[in-house]
Coordinates of C-alpha atoms and ligand atoms in Angstrom, one line a residue:
M111 CA 18.1 41.4 -52.2
N112 CA 18.9 38.9 -49.4
H113 CA 21.3 36.7 -51.4
L114 CA 19.7 33.6 -50.0
M115 CA 18.6 32.0 -53.3
G116 CA 21.9 32.5 -55.1
S117 CA 24.9 30.2 -55.4
I118 CA 27.6 29.4 -52.8
S119 CA 30.2 31.0 -54.9
G120 CA 28.0 34.1 -55.4
A121 CA 27.6 34.4 -51.6
T122 CA 31.3 34.0 -50.9
A123 CA 32.1 36.6 -53.5
H124 CA 29.9 39.0 -51.7
L125 CA 31.4 38.1 -48.3
K126 CA 34.9 38.6 -49.7
Q127 CA 34.0 42.0 -51.2
K128 CA 32.4 42.8 -47.8
A129 CA 29.1 43.7 -49.5
L130 CA 27.7 41.3 -46.9
S131 CA 28.9 39.8 -43.6
S132 CA 28.7 36.1 -42.6
Y133 CA 26.6 37.3 -39.6
E134 CA 24.1 39.1 -41.9
L135 CA 23.9 36.0 -44.2
C136 CA 23.2 33.8 -41.1
E137 CA 20.5 36.3 -39.9
A138 CA 18.9 36.2 -43.3
A139 CA 18.8 32.4 -43.3
I140 CA 17.3 32.4 -39.8
R141 CA 14.6 34.9 -40.9
R142 CA 13.9 32.8 -43.9
H143 CA 13.6 29.7 -41.7
E144 CA 11.1 31.6 -39.5
A145 CA 9.1 32.5 -42.6
I146 CA 8.8 28.9 -43.8
T147 CA 8.4 27.0 -40.5
K148 CA 5.2 25.5 -41.7
L149 CA 7.4 23.4 -44.1
N150 CA 9.0 21.9 -41.1
P151 CA 12.5 21.5 -42.5
F152 CA 14.3 21.1 -39.1
I153 CA 13.8 18.8 -36.2
M154 CA 15.9 21.4 -34.3
S155 CA 17.3 24.7 -35.4
T156 CA 20.7 25.7 -34.1
H157 CA 20.3 29.4 -34.4
K158 CA 22.4 30.5 -31.5
L159 CA 25.3 28.3 -32.4
A160 CA 25.0 29.4 -36.0
Q161 CA 25.2 33.1 -34.9
E162 CA 28.3 32.4 -32.9
S163 CA 30.1 30.6 -35.7
A164 CA 28.9 33.3 -38.2
S165 CA 30.4 35.9 -36.0
R166 CA 33.8 34.1 -36.0
S167 CA 33.5 33.8 -39.8
T168 CA 32.8 37.6 -40.0
E169 CA 36.0 38.2 -38.1
R170 CA 38.0 36.0 -40.5
Y171 CA 36.6 37.9 -43.5
K172 CA 37.5 41.2 -41.8
K173 CA 41.0 40.0 -41.6
G174 CA 40.9 38.9 -45.2
K175 CA 41.5 35.3 -44.1
P176 CA 38.5 33.1 -44.9
I177 CA 39.3 29.4 -44.4
G178 CA 37.7 28.0 -47.5
P179 CA 34.9 28.1 -50.0
L180 CA 32.3 27.4 -47.4
D181 CA 33.3 30.0 -44.8
G182 CA 30.2 31.7 -43.5
I183 CA 27.8 29.6 -45.6
P184 CA 24.6 28.3 -43.9
I185 CA 24.3 24.5 -44.1
A186 CA 21.7 22.1 -42.8
I187 CA 22.6 18.6 -41.5
K188 CA 20.2 15.6 -41.5
D189 CA 19.4 14.6 -38.0
N190 CA 21.0 11.2 -38.4
F191 CA 24.5 12.7 -38.4
C192 CA 26.1 13.1 -35.0
T193 CA 26.8 16.6 -34.0
A194 CA 28.8 17.1 -30.8
G195 CA 26.8 18.9 -28.1
I196 CA 23.7 19.1 -30.3
P197 CA 20.9 16.5 -30.0
T198 CA 20.8 13.9 -32.8
T199 CA 17.5 12.1 -32.7
C200 CA 17.1 10.3 -36.1
G201 CA 13.4 11.4 -35.9
S202 CA 12.9 8.7 -33.3
K203 CA 11.6 8.5 -29.7
M204 CA 14.5 6.2 -29.1
L205 CA 17.1 9.0 -29.4
Q206 CA 15.0 11.9 -28.4
N207 CA 17.3 12.7 -25.4
Y208 CA 20.6 11.7 -27.2
T209 CA 23.3 14.3 -27.5
P210 CA 26.4 12.8 -29.0
P211 CA 29.9 13.6 -27.6
Y212 CA 31.4 13.7 -31.1
S213 CA 30.6 14.9 -34.6
A214 CA 30.4 12.9 -37.8
T215 CA 33.4 13.3 -40.0
V216 CA 31.3 15.0 -42.6
V217 CA 30.0 17.5 -40.0
Q218 CA 33.5 18.1 -38.6
R219 CA 34.9 18.7 -42.1
L220 CA 32.2 21.2 -42.9
I221 CA 32.7 23.1 -39.6
E222 CA 36.5 23.1 -40.2
A223 CA 35.8 24.7 -43.6
G224 CA 33.9 27.5 -41.8
A225 CA 30.3 26.4 -42.7
V226 CA 27.6 27.7 -40.4
I227 CA 25.3 24.8 -39.3
V228 CA 21.7 26.3 -39.1
G229 CA 19.8 23.2 -38.1
K230 CA 19.3 19.4 -37.9
S231 CA 16.9 18.5 -40.7
N232 CA 13.9 16.3 -40.6
L233 CA 13.8 12.7 -41.8
D234 CA 11.8 9.5 -41.7
E235 CA 12.7 7.7 -38.5
F236 CA 16.3 6.4 -38.9
G237 CA 16.1 7.1 -42.6
M238 CA 13.4 4.4 -43.2
G239 CA 11.0 6.0 -45.7
S240 CA 10.6 7.9 -48.8
G241 CA 8.3 10.8 -47.8
T242 CA 9.7 12.4 -44.6
I243 CA 6.3 11.8 -43.1
D244 CA 7.4 9.3 -40.3
S245 CA 9.2 11.4 -37.8
T246 CA 8.7 12.4 -34.2
A247 CA 8.8 16.0 -35.5
G248 CA 5.9 15.4 -37.9
P249 CA 6.0 15.5 -41.7
S250 CA 8.0 18.1 -43.7
R251 CA 6.2 19.8 -46.6
N252 CA 7.3 20.6 -50.1
I253 CA 7.6 24.3 -50.9
Y254 CA 6.0 23.9 -54.3
R255 CA 2.3 24.8 -54.1
S256 CA 2.6 25.0 -50.3
G257 CA 0.9 28.4 -50.0
I258 CA 4.3 30.1 -49.2
N259 CA 4.9 32.9 -51.7
Y260 CA 7.6 32.3 -54.3
K261 CA 8.4 33.2 -57.8
L262 CA 9.8 31.2 -60.7
Q263 CA 12.4 32.5 -63.0
S264 CA 10.7 31.7 -66.3
T265 CA 8.7 33.4 -69.0
V266 CA 6.2 30.6 -68.9
R267 CA 3.5 31.0 -66.2
Y268 CA 3.3 28.0 -63.9
P269 CA 0.8 27.7 -61.0
T270 CA 2.5 28.6 -57.7
S271 CA -0.5 29.0 -55.4
G272 CA -1.3 26.7 -52.5
L273 CA -3.7 23.8 -53.1
A274 CA -7.4 24.8 -52.7
D275 CA -8.3 21.9 -50.5
G276 CA -5.5 22.5 -48.0
D277 CA -3.6 19.4 -49.0
W278 CA 0.1 19.6 -49.8
Y279 CA 2.9 17.8 -51.6
V280 CA 5.4 15.5 -49.8
T281 CA 9.1 16.4 -49.9
G282 CA 10.1 12.9 -50.7
G283 CA 12.5 11.2 -48.4
S284 CA 14.0 10.2 -46.2
S285 CA 16.2 13.4 -46.3
G286 CA 13.2 15.6 -47.1
G287 CA 14.1 18.2 -44.4
S288 CA 17.5 18.8 -46.0
A289 CA 15.9 19.0 -49.5
V290 CA 13.3 21.6 -48.5
A291 CA 15.7 23.6 -46.4
V292 CA 17.8 24.1 -49.5
A293 CA 14.9 24.6 -51.9
A294 CA 13.2 27.2 -49.7
G295 CA 16.4 29.2 -49.0
A296 CA 16.9 28.3 -45.3
A297 CA 20.3 26.9 -46.2
F298 CA 22.6 27.0 -49.2
G299 CA 23.5 23.3 -49.0
A300 CA 22.7 20.3 -46.9
V301 CA 23.9 16.9 -45.9
G302 CA 21.6 13.9 -46.2
S303 CA 22.1 10.1 -46.3
D304 CA 21.2 7.9 -49.2
T305 CA 20.7 4.1 -48.8
G306 CA 18.2 3.5 -51.5
G307 CA 17.5 7.0 -52.9
S308 CA 17.0 9.1 -49.8
V309 CA 18.9 12.1 -51.2
R310 CA 18.0 11.9 -54.9
N311 CA 14.3 11.3 -54.3
P312 CA 13.6 14.4 -52.1
A313 CA 16.0 16.5 -54.2
S314 CA 14.0 15.6 -57.3
Y315 CA 10.7 16.3 -55.6
C316 CA 11.9 19.7 -54.3
G317 CA 13.7 20.8 -57.4
V318 CA 17.3 20.9 -56.1
V319 CA 20.4 18.9 -57.0
G320 CA 21.1 15.8 -54.9
L321 CA 24.3 13.7 -55.1
K322 CA 24.9 10.2 -53.8
P323 CA 28.7 9.9 -54.1
S324 CA 30.6 6.7 -54.8
Y325 CA 30.4 4.4 -51.8
G326 CA 33.5 5.0 -49.6
I327 CA 34.5 8.4 -51.1
V328 CA 32.8 10.2 -48.2
P329 CA 33.3 8.7 -44.8
R330 CA 30.3 7.4 -42.8
Y331 CA 31.8 7.8 -39.4
G332 CA 29.2 9.4 -37.2
L333 CA 26.3 8.8 -39.6
I334 CA 24.0 6.6 -37.6
S335 CA 23.8 3.3 -39.5
L336 CA 20.8 2.1 -41.4
V337 CA 22.4 -0.3 -43.9
N338 CA 26.1 -0.1 -43.6
S339 CA 26.9 -1.7 -47.0
M340 CA 24.7 0.9 -48.8
D341 CA 24.6 4.0 -46.7
V342 CA 26.3 7.0 -48.2
P343 CA 26.5 10.6 -47.0
G344 CA 24.9 12.7 -49.7
L345 CA 24.8 16.3 -50.6
F346 CA 22.2 18.9 -51.6
G347 CA 22.6 22.1 -53.4
R348 CA 20.7 24.5 -55.6
N349 CA 23.1 23.9 -58.5
V350 CA 25.7 21.4 -59.5
D351 CA 28.7 23.6 -58.7
D352 CA 27.5 24.1 -55.1
V353 CA 27.3 20.3 -54.7
A354 CA 30.8 19.9 -56.2
T355 CA 32.1 22.5 -53.6
L356 CA 30.5 20.6 -50.8
L357 CA 31.9 17.3 -52.1
S358 CA 35.4 18.7 -52.3
V359 CA 35.2 19.6 -48.5
V360 CA 33.7 16.3 -47.2
A361 CA 35.4 13.7 -49.5
G362 CA 38.5 11.8 -48.4
E363 CA 39.5 8.8 -46.3
D364 CA 38.9 8.7 -42.6
L365 CA 40.6 5.9 -40.7
R366 CA 37.7 5.6 -38.4
D367 CA 35.6 4.3 -41.3
S368 CA 37.3 1.2 -42.7
T369 CA 35.2 1.4 -45.8
S370 CA 36.3 4.9 -46.7
V371 CA 39.0 5.4 -49.4
P372 CA 41.4 8.2 -50.3
S373 CA 40.1 10.5 -52.9
N374 CA 41.5 13.2 -55.1
L375 CA 38.4 15.4 -55.0
Q376 CA 39.8 17.9 -52.5
N377 CA 40.6 20.3 -55.4
L378 CA 37.5 19.5 -57.4
Q379 CA 36.5 22.3 -59.7
L380 CA 34.1 21.7 -62.6
P381 CA 34.8 23.2 -66.0
E382 CA 33.1 26.5 -66.7
V383 CA 31.6 25.1 -69.9
P384 CA 31.5 21.3 -69.7
S385 CA 31.5 19.3 -72.9
I386 CA 29.7 16.1 -73.7
E387 CA 31.4 15.6 -77.1
G388 CA 32.0 11.9 -77.7
L389 CA 30.4 10.9 -74.4
V390 CA 28.6 7.5 -74.6
V391 CA 25.3 7.8 -72.7
G392 CA 23.4 4.6 -71.9
I393 CA 19.6 4.4 -71.6
P394 CA 18.8 1.3 -69.6
R395 CA 15.6 -0.2 -71.1
E396 CA 14.5 -1.8 -67.8
Y397 CA 14.1 1.6 -66.2
H398 CA 10.9 2.1 -68.3
S399 CA 8.9 0.7 -65.4
A400 CA 5.2 0.1 -65.0
G401 CA 3.5 3.1 -63.4
M402 CA 6.0 5.7 -64.8
S403 CA 4.0 8.8 -65.8
Q404 CA 4.0 9.9 -69.4
E405 CA 5.5 13.3 -68.5
V406 CA 8.5 11.5 -67.0
V407 CA 9.0 9.4 -70.1
D408 CA 8.7 12.4 -72.3
I409 CA 11.3 14.5 -70.4
W410 CA 13.6 11.5 -70.4
T411 CA 13.3 11.2 -74.2
K412 CA 13.8 15.0 -74.5
V413 CA 17.0 15.1 -72.5
A414 CA 18.4 12.1 -74.2
G415 CA 17.6 13.8 -77.6
L416 CA 19.3 17.0 -76.4
M417 CA 22.5 15.1 -75.5
K418 CA 22.6 13.3 -78.8
E419 CA 22.0 16.5 -80.7
Q420 CA 24.9 18.2 -78.9
G421 CA 27.5 15.5 -79.6
A422 CA 27.0 12.6 -77.2
Q423 CA 26.3 9.1 -78.5
V424 CA 23.1 7.8 -76.9
R425 CA 22.7 4.0 -76.8
E426 CA 20.0 1.7 -75.4
V427 CA 21.4 -0.8 -72.9
S428 CA 20.0 -3.7 -71.0
M429 CA 20.4 -4.1 -67.2
P430 CA 18.2 -7.2 -66.8
H431 CA 18.5 -7.5 -63.0
T432 CA 17.1 -4.0 -62.3
Q433 CA 13.7 -5.4 -61.6
Y434 CA 15.0 -7.5 -58.7
S435 CA 16.6 -4.6 -56.8
I436 CA 13.5 -3.6 -54.7
I437 CA 12.8 -7.2 -53.6
C438 CA 16.5 -7.8 -52.9
Y439 CA 16.7 -4.5 -50.9
S440 CA 13.6 -5.6 -48.9
I441 CA 15.7 -8.5 -47.6
L442 CA 19.1 -6.9 -47.2
N443 CA 17.8 -3.7 -45.6
P444 CA 16.0 -5.5 -42.7
C445 CA 18.9 -7.9 -42.2
E446 CA 21.4 -5.1 -41.7
V447 CA 18.8 -3.2 -39.7
A448 CA 18.3 -6.2 -37.4
S449 CA 22.0 -6.3 -36.7
N450 CA 22.5 -2.6 -36.3
F451 CA 19.5 -2.0 -34.1
T452 CA 20.6 -4.4 -31.3
R453 CA 22.5 -1.4 -29.9
Y454 CA 19.2 0.3 -28.8
T455 CA 18.7 -1.4 -25.5
G456 CA 18.2 1.5 -23.2
V457 CA 21.4 0.6 -21.4
E458 CA 24.1 2.9 -22.7
Y459 CA 22.2 5.8 -24.4
G460 CA 18.8 6.9 -25.6
L461 CA 15.5 6.1 -24.2
R462 CA 15.2 3.8 -21.2
N463 CA 11.9 2.4 -20.1
E464 CA 12.2 0.6 -16.8
S465 CA 9.7 -2.2 -16.2
G466 CA 10.9 -3.2 -12.8
H467 CA 10.8 -7.0 -13.6
S468 CA 14.1 -7.8 -15.3
M469 CA 16.7 -6.5 -17.6
E470 CA 15.1 -8.4 -20.5
A471 CA 11.8 -6.7 -19.8
M472 CA 13.5 -3.4 -19.7
Y473 CA 15.1 -4.0 -23.1
A474 CA 11.7 -5.1 -24.5
L475 CA 9.7 -2.2 -23.1
T476 CA 12.4 0.3 -24.2
R477 CA 12.4 -1.0 -27.7
S478 CA 8.6 -1.3 -28.0
T479 CA 8.0 2.2 -26.8
G480 CA 11.1 3.8 -28.4
L481 CA 10.8 2.4 -31.9
S482 CA 7.9 2.8 -34.3
E483 CA 6.1 0.0 -35.9
V484 CA 8.0 0.5 -39.2
V485 CA 11.3 0.1 -37.4
R486 CA 10.2 -2.8 -35.3
G487 CA 8.7 -4.5 -38.4
R488 CA 12.1 -4.2 -40.2
I489 CA 13.9 -5.6 -37.2
L490 CA 11.5 -8.5 -37.0
A491 CA 11.8 -9.3 -40.7
G492 CA 15.6 -9.1 -40.6
N493 CA 15.8 -11.5 -37.7
Y494 CA 13.5 -13.9 -39.5
F495 CA 15.6 -13.8 -42.7
L496 CA 18.7 -14.4 -40.7
L497 CA 17.4 -17.4 -38.7
R498 CA 19.7 -20.4 -39.3
E499 CA 17.1 -22.2 -41.3
N500 CA 16.3 -19.2 -43.5
K501 CA 19.7 -17.5 -44.0
E502 CA 20.6 -19.5 -47.1
R503 CA 17.1 -19.0 -48.6
Y504 CA 16.9 -15.3 -48.1
F505 CA 20.0 -13.5 -47.0
N506 CA 22.5 -15.5 -49.1
Q507 CA 20.3 -15.5 -52.1
A508 CA 19.8 -11.7 -51.9
L509 CA 23.5 -11.2 -51.7
K510 CA 23.9 -13.2 -55.0
V511 CA 21.2 -11.1 -56.6
R512 CA 22.9 -8.0 -55.4
R513 CA 26.0 -9.2 -57.2
L514 CA 24.1 -9.7 -60.4
I515 CA 22.7 -6.2 -60.2
S516 CA 26.2 -4.8 -59.7
Q517 CA 27.4 -6.9 -62.7
D518 CA 24.7 -5.2 -64.9
F519 CA 26.6 -2.0 -64.2
E520 CA 30.0 -3.5 -64.9
Q521 CA 28.7 -4.9 -68.2
A522 CA 27.3 -1.5 -69.2
W523 CA 30.7 0.2 -68.5
S524 CA 32.7 -2.5 -70.3
S525 CA 30.4 -2.2 -73.4
G526 CA 31.7 1.4 -73.7
I527 CA 29.0 3.3 -71.8
D528 CA 30.3 6.3 -69.8
L529 CA 27.2 7.3 -68.0
L530 CA 23.6 6.1 -67.6
L531 CA 20.6 8.5 -68.0
T532 CA 17.4 7.6 -66.2
P533 CA 14.5 9.2 -64.4
V534 CA 14.7 9.5 -60.6
T535 CA 11.0 8.9 -59.7
L536 CA 8.0 7.6 -61.5
S537 CA 6.2 11.0 -61.2
T538 CA 6.4 14.4 -59.7
A539 CA 5.9 14.9 -55.9
I540 CA 2.7 13.2 -54.6
R541 CA 0.0 14.8 -52.5
Y542 CA 0.3 13.9 -48.8
S543 CA -3.3 12.6 -48.7
E544 CA -2.4 10.1 -51.5
F545 CA 1.0 9.2 -50.2
V546 CA -0.3 8.0 -46.8
K547 CA -2.8 5.7 -48.4
T548 CA 0.0 3.1 -48.8
D549 CA 2.3 1.7 -46.1
N550 CA 6.0 2.5 -45.7
R551 CA 7.0 -0.7 -47.5
S552 CA 4.8 -0.1 -50.6
Q553 CA 5.9 3.5 -50.7
A554 CA 9.6 2.4 -50.9
A555 CA 8.7 -0.1 -53.5
D556 CA 7.4 2.7 -55.8
Q557 CA 9.7 5.4 -54.8
D558 CA 13.1 3.6 -55.0
I559 CA 12.7 1.8 -58.4
C560 CA 15.1 4.1 -60.3
T561 CA 17.4 4.9 -57.4
Q562 CA 18.0 1.7 -55.5
S563 CA 20.4 -0.2 -57.8
A564 CA 23.1 2.5 -57.6
N565 CA 23.3 1.8 -53.8
M566 CA 23.5 -2.0 -54.5
A567 CA 26.4 -1.4 -56.8
G568 CA 28.0 1.5 -54.8
V569 CA 28.2 3.7 -57.9
P570 CA 27.8 7.5 -57.8
A571 CA 24.4 9.0 -58.9
I572 CA 23.0 12.4 -59.1
N573 CA 19.7 14.1 -59.9
V574 CA 19.4 17.3 -61.9
P575 CA 16.2 19.3 -62.0
V576 CA 15.2 19.7 -65.6
A577 CA 11.6 21.0 -65.9
L578 CA 8.3 21.8 -64.2
N579 CA 5.1 20.0 -65.2
L580 CA 1.8 21.7 -65.8
D581 CA 1.0 21.7 -62.1
G582 CA 4.3 23.6 -61.5
L583 CA 6.1 20.7 -59.9
P584 CA 9.7 19.8 -60.5
L585 CA 11.0 16.8 -62.6
S586 CA 14.6 15.6 -62.5
M587 CA 16.8 13.3 -64.5
Q588 CA 19.3 10.9 -62.9
L589 CA 22.9 10.2 -64.1
M590 CA 24.9 7.3 -62.9
A591 CA 28.6 6.7 -63.5
P592 CA 31.2 4.0 -62.8
W593 CA 32.6 3.9 -59.2
G594 CA 35.0 6.7 -58.5
H595 CA 33.9 8.8 -61.5
D596 CA 32.2 11.4 -59.4
A597 CA 33.9 14.3 -61.0
S598 CA 32.8 13.4 -64.6
L599 CA 29.3 12.7 -63.3
L600 CA 29.1 16.2 -61.9
S601 CA 30.5 17.7 -65.1
T602 CA 27.8 16.1 -67.2
A603 CA 25.2 17.0 -64.6
K604 CA 26.4 20.6 -65.0
W605 CA 26.1 20.3 -68.8
I606 CA 22.5 19.3 -68.4
E607 CA 21.8 22.1 -66.0
Q608 CA 23.2 24.6 -68.4
H609 CA 21.1 23.3 -71.3
V610 CA 17.7 22.8 -69.8
N611 CA 17.0 26.1 -68.2
F612 CA 15.1 24.8 -65.2
P613 CA 12.8 27.6 -63.9
R614 CA 14.5 28.5 -60.6
L615 CA 12.4 29.1 -57.5
C616 CA 13.2 32.3 -55.6
T617 CA 11.8 34.3 -52.8
I618 CA 9.8 37.3 -53.9
E619 CA 12.6 39.5 -52.4
D620 CA 15.4 37.6 -54.3
C621 CA 13.6 37.8 -57.6
K622 CA 13.5 41.6 -57.6
Ligands
LIG880 N1 13.1 4.2 -49.0 C1 14.2 3.4 -48.6 C2 13.9 2.8 -47.2 O1 12.9 3.1 -46.7 C3 15.5 4.1 -48.7 C4 15.8 5.0 -47.6 C5 17.1 5.6 -47.6 O2 17.7 5.8 -48.7 N2 17.6 6.0 -46.5 O3 14.7 2.0 -46.7

């Protein structure tokens, strides 16, 4: 047994009992990564640094002095979080030679808690996408039906073989590398970023838990900005408790991010057996959107029924502005992108493409060669929406619509709803050959329908894997809670996890 597919607390228990050393655990994660490289989870693996920090962790355990619940635990970091001395590329040519001199707060806090960083995980360029297919490192692949051997802990037999035609399933995105690293056992947990669903979407497609915390609870300092007013560092784990442990380490104010707030999550521990007695669960009618597959609707009904049966009150609610969230996002995202991306000029860092004519020509050439069409398209659209003659019509209107979307949540909470239960995506993971038939913008319009509004409102949201479909692909449910109710959101997610018996994926070795 190589312990890689177990929980964080299980691994730390072994480390404390000295049944296993941090170094051995790190080696096992590295071997596992080598066995699954075809899934392309990392833009860059950091094996040497990982071995060094695992050795230090081993020494701490020898002395009986681990520094926290993550000491010696292999963790992956999405490659849009700055890591001091380690390249941070955002999956873009623009930052291919960029090595930041400092680490993001989230990364720093994980390192200080003893976590072992095993790699920088793959993403859509700058987080713009929903498939992890648009990266300088090439696409990541889902482990399910990939041809990599795995077992499912279930008495039901699901298909696990690779697809006969050589096609494969996308991981979802944009944090797909983080999701598949955790799903496949190359890391116990991972950090991602969620602006419109980029943690919950890949977590759902890859059968792991993905949390988008309340906006401001986890500092963004060192997360390379996409849409500042919606970006949230998010967390991946193979179970809800692991995600709670990660959150307890990374949450809390950082004065270098003026939008971060103090939090009392540092001692977060979820109840052993959470209860949903008396909980009022809202089912927002408008999330029944066109194109949602029947199996998603069925599992949604099933989980709602289960919660009702076990003591929760389940009520239908209306959130009438949900339908505008994608269109509103398609204006606000480019506007903030246009502003943020003025920093990529080739002057201070990143790519520089000299034209020889003038400084302006150098800027233009650098940006046209360093940024993909998707990124340039968003910059162009944003600058158009922000033109003096357009600002009122587009940007200001979109801000008002955003407020209405946010008010839908306020109204739900003030009508007595504690949590909302919805799907995460319209279907299970999509085949790569299908996915690439539509462009980046249309992909987002389909993929972010159920996840986007939570970012508009800044509320916490989580996906919990609940079932596999007949093709053996994972399906998740999403829970959303009022701002700051991250702990109760996690407790209810744990309740669902304990009641649905999701067939866990494990390596052949770990299943023995
Ligand atoms: N799919 C959305 C986009 O492309 C969301 C991405 C994200 O959450 N980072 O902008």
